[in-house]
RNA sequence: GACCCUAUCGUCCAGCGGUUAGGACACCGCCCUUUCACGGCGGGGACCCGGGUUCGAAUCCCGGUAGGGUCGCCA
């Protein structure tokens, strides 16, 4: 029937991957996976001044982090490096010969002419109808400015071809069937369609997706909260959370659940279901998805991410028993915090010589003279426990509270601060079990002395 | 200035001529609870405005308004 779908993500290597670009890549990826088509990655590095291998690497690593694998395109940020696919080069900076050939074709057809050293395209004066899969048919007449001089530059006087030209030539040469891109390109599509017609070929199908704006409705620029994919990596978000959240910006599964992985979304995803209105970026909801996905994460991956997060915070876990590290980190999984915050929740497990760093407020509140008898009696009871388990510890602590005629809530803070240095943290009894008899004993003893002084 | 797109709770979505306008996030209250959370229960909160069409409009049409986008020898 219809030709196999070929879509592409064509970022310009500006040094960072914009969240809007990430969603464009995601929608292209989803459509390719939905249709069994091909997802192409092409680097639009015509603007030599700001191109570098590092800038391309940022794009590649961002996409890889998100799990958006491409079927064709560069394997590294090196424009002359290894690629996959038969439609290369995948860097526009390496496609000069193709652009020259296509420019000659237009000149031969009388549709392009030179003026002032630049090559101009003889643009149609008639309104162009843009059939869009998302918005419907859009009729784009010339604006008043354009009407003054409808022709536009294909190749600048310095010999560098402009975006509209290379974009169309590449889509044509690479056999792109569906152009899924931001709505900011909608008006310009008239130029692109006119060019395809000049080449005598059918334009691809277009799907212009709405933009992502800041929460206050302003346009999202580089410095805005959440604009860069790198910020999610740095803050320790789970990529599946970012994917999940982004997929729901402008698209809806129309099902009861909103919690999905990219692989689960692909079968449900289709172009006509995409919204027409812009969406605002709400970090709170992203955090919600992070929470949900984190709780569902396999223990192995959670521990792996956790160890890395601790390392970034300067806490080395290599010197500890792997089973201990694993058990320690896992007590924090249900909290669903960003991995950047994980050190605050688990650093006490790795305090050298059990010299727990007491948070000022926690110490002032819990490690006071009144805590001395509590801490020493707890220490005595814990020491006598046959089994050092969460369940036994709970019974023990609650039993002591009852005997002392005190509320359980009065014993908790001294014990928690003694062992963790903080007033909040993982479930107390579980954390005690993981720390183990020796560490808990040493920490209680130290807290007893600190409280008495 | 011209042209294009859009318009449902604070936010993201559902709705596609007849619904008590639904869900999620956020927010508020209560319960549970060793802290913070989780969880459970409950609550407040929206169809931008004005005209049409229709027996009947959130849904269709027109206008206005507002927001966004485009009109480069930037991408």
XYZ file of C-alpha atoms (C1' of nucleotides) in Angstrom:
528
model
C 0.000 0.000 0.000
C 1.628 3.222 1.123
C 5.390 3.515 1.315
C 7.106 2.648 4.584
C 7.218 5.560 6.952
C 10.452 7.487 7.230
C 10.585 10.293 9.779
C 13.448 12.362 11.028
C 14.617 14.523 13.875
C 16.867 17.253 12.535
C 18.338 19.290 15.355
C 20.791 22.099 15.007
C 23.755 21.521 17.324
C 23.387 24.563 19.520
C 25.076 23.033 22.533
C 21.997 21.849 24.328
C 18.921 19.728 23.719
C 15.770 21.747 24.243
C 12.854 20.014 25.915
C 10.669 20.976 22.967
C 13.174 19.361 20.655
C 13.184 16.302 22.845
C 9.428 16.011 22.529
C 9.642 16.492 18.763
C 12.176 13.680 18.696
C 9.894 11.595 20.899
C 6.868 12.093 18.664
C 8.925 11.173 15.609
C 10.268 8.133 17.396
C 6.782 7.100 18.519
C 5.403 7.439 15.027
C 8.260 5.431 13.559
C 7.781 2.703 16.130
C 4.013 2.825 15.752
C 4.212 2.290 12.015
C 7.251 0.058 11.940
C 8.976 2.805 9.996
C 12.421 4.342 10.168
C 13.581 7.069 12.527
C 16.362 9.147 11.026
C 18.656 11.508 12.888
C 20.109 14.295 10.807
C 22.371 17.056 12.053
C 21.590 20.502 10.693
C 25.019 22.009 11.078
C 24.984 24.479 8.226
C 25.800 27.346 10.534
C 29.486 26.571 10.872
C 30.184 29.216 13.478
C 28.483 27.442 16.313
C 29.074 23.849 15.388
C 31.313 21.523 17.235
C 31.542 17.847 17.873
C 30.762 18.520 21.529
C 27.544 20.260 20.595
C 26.497 17.248 18.552
C 27.466 14.904 21.359
C 25.080 16.757 23.649
C 22.252 15.930 21.256
C 23.252 12.310 20.842
C 23.745 11.661 24.530
C 20.497 13.425 25.364
C 18.559 11.249 22.953
C 20.296 8.123 24.199
C 19.538 9.047 27.786
C 15.885 9.394 26.853
C 16.025 6.020 25.141
C 15.165 7.412 21.717
C 17.255 5.217 19.467
C 17.575 6.176 15.821
C 17.667 3.735 12.929
C 19.763 5.942 10.687
C 22.189 8.702 11.427
C 25.512 9.407 13.075
C 26.841 7.113 15.766
C 29.123 9.786 17.196
C 29.364 13.560 17.206
C 32.094 13.378 14.596
C 30.764 14.642 11.271
C 33.149 12.301 9.505
C 32.676 9.493 11.968
C 30.752 6.232 11.768
C 27.123 6.246 10.673
C 24.287 3.825 10.199
C 22.016 4.049 7.179
C 22.239 4.396 3.416
C 21.031 7.961 3.032
C 24.061 9.793 4.369
C 25.928 11.902 4.931
C 23.752 12.744 7.938
C 25.535 16.017 8.630
C 24.459 18.873 6.415
C 27.981 20.234 6.478
C 28.978 17.155 4.471
C 26.216 17.409 1.892
C 27.446 20.444 -0.047
C 27.686 18.560 -3.328
C 24.064 17.496 -3.098
C 22.922 21.056 -2.494
C 24.974 22.334 -5.432
C 23.436 19.730 -7.708
C 19.922 20.596 -6.585
C 20.616 24.295 -7.015
C 21.755 23.657 -10.582
C 18.562 21.752 -11.206
C 16.472 24.739 -10.170
C 18.565 27.080 -12.241
C 18.163 24.834 -15.263
C 14.423 24.863 -14.740
C 14.452 28.633 -14.542
C 13.190 28.524 -10.972
C 16.304 29.979 -9.401
C 18.432 32.916 -10.396
C 21.504 34.714 -9.163
C 21.404 38.222 -7.816
C 23.885 40.092 -5.650
C 25.982 36.934 -5.495
C 23.219 34.909 -3.899
C 20.913 32.329 -5.428
C 17.223 33.221 -5.218
C 14.191 30.979 -5.523
C 11.334 32.079 -7.701
C 8.581 31.702 -5.126
C 4.987 31.269 -6.186
C 2.812 34.332 -5.712
C -0.283 32.263 -5.073
C -1.483 31.192 -1.642
C -0.149 27.771 -0.706
C -2.347 25.175 0.919
C -0.590 23.191 3.611
C -2.307 19.894 4.348
C -1.457 19.264 7.966
C -2.263 16.065 9.814
C -2.669 17.910 13.090
C -4.128 21.283 12.174
C -5.928 20.436 8.951
C -5.617 22.377 5.695
C -3.880 25.679 6.227
C -3.969 28.300 3.490
C -0.898 30.506 3.623
C -0.961 33.608 1.393
C 2.044 35.907 1.145
C 2.350 38.443 3.935
C 2.528 42.110 3.015
C 6.301 42.095 3.340
C 6.640 38.967 1.250
C 4.350 40.394 -1.419
C 6.891 43.193 -1.953
C 9.491 40.634 -2.956
C 8.313 37.012 -2.787
C 11.574 35.416 -3.890
C 13.899 34.163 -1.201
C 17.484 33.069 -0.825
C 18.491 29.464 -1.428
C 22.236 29.983 -1.218
C 23.802 32.961 0.480
C 26.389 35.062 -1.273
C 29.045 33.383 0.912
C 28.055 30.060 -0.640
C 26.277 28.637 2.396
C 22.807 27.259 1.626
C 20.010 28.400 3.922
C 17.844 26.268 6.161
C 14.707 26.159 4.003
C 16.684 24.870 1.065
C 18.795 22.231 2.749
C 15.898 21.087 4.872
C 13.782 20.379 1.820
C 16.607 18.870 -0.207
C 17.526 16.542 2.635
C 13.956 15.473 3.293
C 13.638 14.788 -0.412
C 16.932 12.928 -0.792
C 16.424 10.972 2.404
C 12.967 9.874 1.372
C 11.252 11.407 4.381
C 7.531 10.611 4.240
C 6.287 12.499 7.300
C 7.636 15.734 8.680
C 6.748 15.966 12.359
C 8.066 19.234 13.753
C 7.213 22.206 15.930
C 4.419 24.521 14.988
C 6.901 27.345 14.649
C 7.581 25.911 11.196
C 3.977 25.934 10.049
C 4.019 29.244 8.211
C 7.339 28.464 6.563
C 5.964 25.232 5.212
C 4.558 27.174 2.282
C 8.121 27.789 1.145
C 8.965 24.148 1.592
C 5.984 22.923 -0.377
C 6.764 25.359 -3.177
C 10.290 23.955 -3.296
C 9.141 20.358 -3.445
C 6.889 21.322 -6.322
C 9.782 23.056 -8.021
C 11.650 19.764 -7.835
C 8.613 18.072 -9.297
C 7.943 15.771 -6.374
C 5.172 15.245 -3.857
C 5.888 16.965 -0.567
C 5.924 14.750 2.523
C 2.944 14.677 4.866
C 3.196 17.331 7.541
C 2.303 17.203 11.213
C 3.003 20.393 13.121
C 2.920 19.840 16.829
C 2.097 22.554 19.363
C 4.840 24.293 21.274
C 5.829 23.916 24.902
C 5.639 27.171 26.856
C 6.662 28.182 30.343
C 4.107 27.811 33.104
C 3.259 31.497 32.775
C 2.599 31.121 29.067
C 5.746 32.838 27.872
C 7.956 31.166 25.360
C 10.537 28.846 26.764
C 14.082 29.927 26.149
C 17.390 28.329 26.902
C 17.699 29.626 30.454
C 14.179 28.810 31.577
C 13.426 26.159 34.165
C 13.366 22.751 32.563
C 14.320 23.969 29.099
C 17.406 21.798 28.803
C 17.315 18.030 28.883
C 20.644 18.190 30.659
C 18.915 19.697 33.690
C 16.885 16.503 34.100
C 19.993 14.411 33.922
C 21.711 16.635 36.465
C 18.764 16.671 38.853
C 18.453 12.931 38.719
C 15.140 12.456 36.999
C 14.349 9.072 35.566
C 14.327 9.286 31.757
C 11.116 7.279 31.618
C 9.482 9.969 33.740
C 10.563 12.678 31.335
C 9.364 10.621 28.386
C 6.056 9.894 30.061
C 5.456 13.524 30.924
C 6.482 14.821 27.513
C 4.279 12.324 25.725
C 1.277 13.769 27.518
C 2.042 17.310 26.412
C -0.078 17.588 23.320
C -1.187 14.009 23.175
C -3.524 11.816 25.148
C -3.929 8.084 25.286
C -7.617 8.561 26.053
C -7.276 5.676 28.459
C -7.709 5.539 32.209
C -4.037 5.490 33.059
C -1.440 8.109 32.311
C 1.514 6.056 33.418
C 3.360 4.690 30.411
C 6.732 3.767 29.025
C 7.695 4.804 25.506
C 7.252 1.231 24.316
C 3.751 1.171 25.733
C 2.833 4.463 24.116
C 4.041 3.589 20.613
C 1.122 1.300 19.700
C -1.391 3.872 20.938
C 0.228 6.894 19.346
C -1.013 8.461 16.144
C -0.653 11.813 14.438
C -4.315 12.869 14.159
C -4.654 12.507 17.929
C -2.150 15.255 18.589
C -3.541 18.452 20.104
C -3.590 21.749 18.329
C -2.950 24.046 21.270
C 0.292 24.878 23.008
C 1.041 23.309 26.374
C 2.613 24.800 29.461
C 5.406 23.085 31.214
C 4.554 22.019 34.780
C 7.512 20.656 36.715
C 5.214 19.434 39.508
C 3.611 16.911 37.257
C 6.958 15.741 35.952
C 7.989 15.127 39.557
C 4.859 13.089 40.019
C 5.839 10.868 37.128
C 9.335 10.585 38.525
C 7.847 9.434 41.807
C 5.654 6.825 40.153
C 8.362 5.458 37.876
C 10.927 5.417 40.644
C 8.722 3.266 42.817
C 8.282 0.877 39.947
C 11.954 0.769 39.100
C 13.738 -2.544 39.455
C 15.889 -2.672 42.612
C 18.951 -3.224 40.453
C 18.454 -0.071 38.463
C 17.482 1.920 41.511
C 20.676 0.901 43.284
C 22.730 1.579 40.184
C 21.312 5.091 39.895
C 21.616 5.619 43.621
C 25.291 4.699 43.760
C 25.951 7.106 40.910
C 24.011 9.874 42.660
C 26.032 9.339 45.833
C 29.250 9.403 43.891
C 28.283 12.735 42.357
C 27.720 14.012 45.885
C 31.171 12.850 46.914
C 30.071 9.759 48.797
C 31.958 6.633 47.792
C 30.203 3.361 48.496
C 32.918 1.128 47.100
C 34.393 0.448 50.533
C 31.164 -1.016 51.853
C 29.680 -4.456 51.457
C 27.611 -4.399 48.233
C 24.724 -6.091 50.013
C 24.803 -3.352 52.646
C 24.872 -0.598 50.027
C 21.994 -2.188 48.220
C 19.857 -2.626 51.322
C 20.670 0.904 52.454
C 19.684 2.578 49.202
C 16.562 0.499 48.845
C 15.138 1.949 52.060
C 14.836 5.220 50.165
C 13.243 3.934 46.978
C 9.662 4.266 48.154
C 10.290 7.951 48.760
C 10.533 8.524 45.034
C 12.796 11.509 45.424
C 14.970 12.900 42.672
C 18.294 11.096 42.625
C 19.966 14.405 43.281
C 18.280 14.370 46.694
C 19.169 10.785 47.477
C 22.405 11.616 49.338
C 20.434 13.622 51.878
C 18.295 10.570 52.564
C 21.008 7.968 52.696
C 24.375 9.569 53.407
C 24.256 8.533 57.090
C 24.608 4.890 56.100
C 28.096 5.691 54.935
C 29.300 7.882 57.801
C 32.903 6.925 58.517
C 33.507 5.505 62.005
C 29.819 6.079 62.658
C 30.564 9.741 63.165
C 27.124 10.871 62.086
C 26.907 14.508 61.081
C 24.076 15.988 63.101
C 21.930 18.574 61.425
C 21.890 21.639 63.677
C 18.136 21.768 64.112
C 17.846 18.047 64.641
C 20.551 18.040 67.264
C 19.046 20.993 69.120
C 15.669 19.356 69.166
C 16.474 15.732 69.889
C 19.939 15.345 71.353
C 19.274 17.142 74.605
C 19.933 16.060 78.224
C 16.419 14.626 78.455
C 17.360 12.222 75.700
C 20.184 10.619 77.634
C 18.089 8.056 79.530
C 16.053 7.293 76.433
C 19.087 6.679 74.305
C 20.856 4.545 76.886
C 17.819 2.422 77.600
C 17.193 1.960 73.901
C 20.801 0.903 73.524
C 20.437 -1.646 76.291
C 17.257 -3.097 74.825
C 18.589 -3.237 71.292
C 21.724 -4.940 72.542
C 19.620 -7.632 74.152
C 17.619 -8.332 71.012
C 18.090 -11.885 69.730
C 17.131 -10.818 66.227
C 18.106 -7.370 64.966
C 15.177 -6.970 62.586
C 12.805 -4.129 61.828
C 9.896 -5.994 63.396
C 11.812 -6.815 66.565
C 13.172 -3.279 66.812
C 9.701 -1.852 66.542
C 8.343 -4.093 69.288
C 11.325 -3.232 71.426
C 11.035 0.506 71.026
C 7.300 0.557 71.520
C 7.668 -1.655 74.554
C 10.090 0.765 76.127
C 7.771 3.676 75.420
C 4.942 1.856 77.157
C 7.040 1.052 80.182
C 8.202 4.636 80.470
C 4.680 5.885 80.019
C 5.861 7.934 77.066
C 4.471 8.357 73.609
C 6.275 6.457 70.899
C 6.737 9.773 69.164
C 8.950 10.919 72.045
C 11.474 8.131 71.550
C 11.673 8.318 67.817
C 13.496 11.621 67.338
C 16.446 10.887 69.654
C 16.890 7.479 68.107
C 16.563 8.765 64.557
C 18.875 11.706 65.031
C 21.414 9.532 66.829
C 21.562 7.145 63.916
C 21.015 9.455 60.932
C 21.677 13.004 62.089
C 18.329 14.109 60.752
C 14.701 14.315 61.830
C 13.408 12.910 58.579
C 14.527 9.969 56.519
C 13.715 6.401 55.612
C 11.474 4.222 57.771
C 13.198 4.143 61.186
C 12.995 0.441 62.018
C 14.120 -0.605 58.562
C 16.980 1.803 58.615
C 18.102 0.434 61.993
C 18.000 -3.099 60.696
C 20.109 -2.172 57.717
C 22.640 -0.287 59.814
C 22.966 -3.367 61.997
C 23.619 -4.007 65.623
C 27.163 -2.631 65.818
C 26.617 0.641 63.983
C 23.440 1.364 65.892
C 25.140 0.651 69.212
C 28.038 2.938 68.427
C 25.763 5.702 67.206
C 23.506 5.532 70.225
C 26.509 5.650 72.533
C 27.904 8.679 70.762
C 24.510 10.381 70.860
C 24.244 9.671 74.573
C 27.470 11.534 75.206
C 26.544 14.390 72.906
C 23.144 14.743 74.545
C 24.588 14.829 78.042
C 27.142 17.492 77.373
C 2.208 46.140 9.788
C 0.569 41.364 7.222
C -0.402 36.344 7.529
C -1.050 31.614 10.197
C -2.394 28.583 14.539
C -4.922 28.177 19.163
C -8.758 29.054 23.226
C -12.629 23.419 28.869
C -10.686 23.781 36.416
C -4.174 27.099 38.445
C -1.608 23.135 34.884
C -2.005 18.769 31.399
C -5.801 16.140 29.045
C -11.185 13.807 28.009
C -15.577 15.705 25.698
C -16.475 15.785 19.204
C -25.353 18.770 19.364
C -28.814 16.613 24.646
C -23.338 14.749 30.399
C -25.062 16.340 37.657
C -18.937 18.804 32.076
C -14.901 13.475 33.569
C -9.640 12.177 34.923
C -4.521 13.388 36.340
C -1.085 17.010 38.753
C -1.351 20.935 42.190
C -4.258 22.947 46.371
C -7.486 22.458 51.066
C -9.681 19.251 55.032
C -10.075 14.518 57.637
C -8.214 9.485 58.627
C -3.899 6.288 58.993
C 1.100 6.968 60.760
C 7.732 6.934 64.098
C 9.380 11.950 60.855
C 8.772 13.238 55.713
C 6.017 10.623 52.634
C 2.699 6.677 50.723
C -2.277 5.251 51.086
C -7.705 6.051 52.023
C -11.928 9.440 52.184
C -13.907 14.167 51.140
C -13.736 19.355 49.130
C -13.114 23.925 46.276
C -12.060 24.898 41.169
C -13.324 25.514 34.074
C -16.334 25.601 28.948
C -12.629 33.755 27.035
C -16.580 37.479 25.307
C -20.542 38.682 21.782
C -23.561 37.320 17.924
C -25.764 33.597 15.049
C -27.469 28.095 13.336
C -30.569 24.601 16.118
C -36.084 22.242 19.745
C -31.251 22.138 22.165
C -24.641 24.334 22.096
C -18.352 23.451 25.697
C -19.213 21.002 20.979
C -21.102 23.986 14.330
C -20.511 29.244 11.847
C -19.033 34.586 12.181
C -16.823 38.642 14.842
C -14.032 40.392 18.941
C -10.386 39.580 22.613
C -6.247 37.048 24.404
C -1.970 33.828 23.825
C 1.532 31.668 20.487
C 3.979 31.454 15.721
C 5.867 33.282 10.900
C 7.188 37.066 7.426
C 16.226 36.890 7.447
C 21.884 36.180 2.739
C 19.407 32.504 11.456
C 18.093 27.453 12.203
